[in-house]
Amino acid sequence: RPVLALGLDFKASIKASQAISFIPEIHLRNIFNSPSSSRSDTENYHNLSILHSNFAGGSIAGRYTEGQIPFFGIGNVVITSDQLVSATLEMRVRAWKKMYLSAMAGILESNTTIEELALHFSPDYYAFGLQAGYNMSGMPLKLNLHWNQVHKWGIHVSLGYDF
């Protein structure tokens, strides 16, 4: 059965001053399939492989699965519905020459159809976080503390660049 996956990613850095930047980030991922294989309200996977599903979580797109979009408020990966959108806003302040501090907020919403996503918008996850980063020679060190209403608190430490 035919399956079509479409995605759109947007990220920008908007300088408010020499030390402050705002970084909006939006991810959309939609899976379209033939009517005979679409998901119903009572069945999660009706004639579709789990590989043809949307996933969200982590800090890097595609780290856990091919159809995964990043969302800082989820430390691992969760499966979502066919129509998926996430939006985050980060305010980054350069505290010292090589150190920055960030405050982040974001939402993640998924639904079975585009109409449901647009007309009945109700985020599955909303998250808030704080991050500190230090640019060491050759590799950054980051500490991220976040909260969402489902999994509550999480912490993520990373050393090196995201590839």
XYZ file of C-alpha atoms in Angstrom:
163
model
C 0.000 0.000 0.000
C 1.342 3.428 -0.867
C 2.758 5.569 1.923
C 4.004 9.124 1.454
C 5.938 10.973 4.179
C 6.493 14.715 3.910
C 8.519 16.864 6.269
C 9.383 20.504 6.757
C 12.000 21.867 9.147
C 12.697 25.516 9.996
C 15.265 27.005 12.364
C 16.581 30.555 12.562
C 18.675 32.736 14.843
C 17.429 36.261 15.470
C 19.883 38.547 17.252
C 18.209 40.903 19.721
C 21.547 42.338 20.916
C 25.228 41.421 21.035
C 24.552 38.920 23.834
C 20.924 37.782 23.279
C 19.472 35.672 20.461
C 16.056 34.145 19.893
C 16.018 30.786 18.107
C 12.620 29.617 16.815
C 12.368 26.047 15.516
C 9.426 24.334 13.767
C 9.162 20.727 12.563
C 6.288 19.262 10.557
C 6.028 15.626 9.492
C 2.997 14.157 7.773
C 2.312 10.585 6.686
C -0.269 10.037 3.993
C -1.423 6.523 3.078
C -4.170 4.862 1.111
C -7.616 4.914 2.771
C -7.639 1.157 3.268
C -4.477 1.342 5.352
C -5.148 4.492 7.368
C -5.253 4.302 11.140
C -8.553 4.227 12.979
C -9.322 5.532 16.445
C -9.340 2.019 17.892
C -6.248 0.605 16.162
C -2.841 2.205 16.294
C -1.242 0.362 13.402
C -3.726 -0.899 10.826
C -1.770 -2.667 8.050
C 1.250 -0.354 8.451
C 4.758 -1.158 9.541
C 5.997 0.689 12.630
C 8.802 1.952 10.360
C 6.171 4.064 8.550
C 5.265 5.955 11.716
C 6.184 9.314 13.186
C 8.401 9.597 16.238
C 9.441 12.550 18.394
C 12.042 13.215 21.068
C 15.707 13.773 21.717
C 17.852 16.639 20.497
C 18.838 15.380 17.020
C 16.459 14.550 14.155
C 16.673 10.927 13.069
C 18.949 9.794 15.895
C 16.672 6.961 17.060
C 14.530 6.318 13.953
C 14.291 7.683 10.431
C 10.918 9.354 11.020
C 11.919 11.102 14.252
C 11.769 14.857 14.791
C 13.654 16.451 17.690
C 11.876 17.777 20.768
C 14.015 18.849 23.741
C 11.307 18.063 26.303
C 11.373 14.309 25.627
C 14.648 12.631 26.557
C 14.053 9.452 24.545
C 11.665 8.734 21.664
C 7.859 8.351 21.551
C 5.604 7.192 18.726
C 3.049 9.727 17.497
C 0.108 9.958 15.091
C 0.408 10.526 11.335
C 0.223 14.337 11.421
C 2.930 15.809 13.649
C 4.073 19.348 14.463
C 6.486 20.737 17.048
C 7.439 24.328 17.781
C 10.086 25.567 20.190
C 11.533 28.927 21.105
C 14.935 29.309 22.724
C 16.265 32.526 24.228
C 20.057 32.267 24.344
C 22.228 34.630 26.372
C 25.988 34.696 26.010
C 27.021 34.901 29.655
C 30.798 34.857 29.128
C 33.150 34.608 26.208
C 32.698 30.834 25.751
C 29.596 30.172 27.877
C 25.913 30.595 27.095
C 22.663 30.072 28.998
C 19.310 29.274 27.381
C 15.660 29.223 28.391
C 13.418 27.080 26.169
C 9.698 26.471 25.713
C 7.988 24.175 23.248
C 4.878 22.258 22.232
C 4.349 18.984 20.371
C 1.021 17.999 18.803
C 0.063 14.965 16.745
C -3.228 13.849 15.284
C -4.617 11.365 12.766
C -5.612 13.941 10.110
C -4.530 17.432 9.104
C -8.059 18.682 9.754
C -8.006 17.322 13.315
C -4.564 18.859 13.857
C -5.731 22.296 12.704
C -9.268 22.364 14.131
C -8.722 20.574 17.458
C -5.266 21.803 18.382
C -4.397 20.483 21.830
C -0.683 19.829 22.463
C 0.262 16.298 23.510
C 3.377 17.689 25.195
C 4.414 21.101 26.363
C 7.879 21.528 27.783
C 10.137 24.074 29.453
C 13.881 23.852 29.885
C 17.128 25.492 30.881
C 20.439 24.790 29.184
C 24.015 25.796 29.874
C 26.715 25.369 27.259
C 30.458 25.900 27.253
C 32.502 25.943 24.037
C 35.675 24.079 24.900
C 38.392 23.897 22.266
C 37.096 21.582 19.569
C 33.905 20.451 21.325
C 31.011 22.022 23.213
C 29.774 20.739 26.561
C 26.013 21.117 27.232
C 23.796 20.465 30.239
C 20.044 20.521 29.621
C 17.390 20.330 32.353
C 13.805 20.081 31.079
C 10.251 19.388 32.223
C 7.104 18.266 30.400
C 3.649 17.468 31.758
C 3.847 13.745 30.846
C 7.344 12.548 31.826
C 8.037 15.391 34.288
C 11.773 16.110 34.789
C 14.664 15.096 32.563
C 18.338 15.891 32.189
C 20.618 15.559 29.190
C 24.405 16.000 29.089
C 26.274 16.111 25.790
C 29.899 16.501 24.808
C 30.766 17.293 21.200
C 28.916 18.491 18.136
C 25.565 17.130 16.941
C 25.990 15.250 13.651
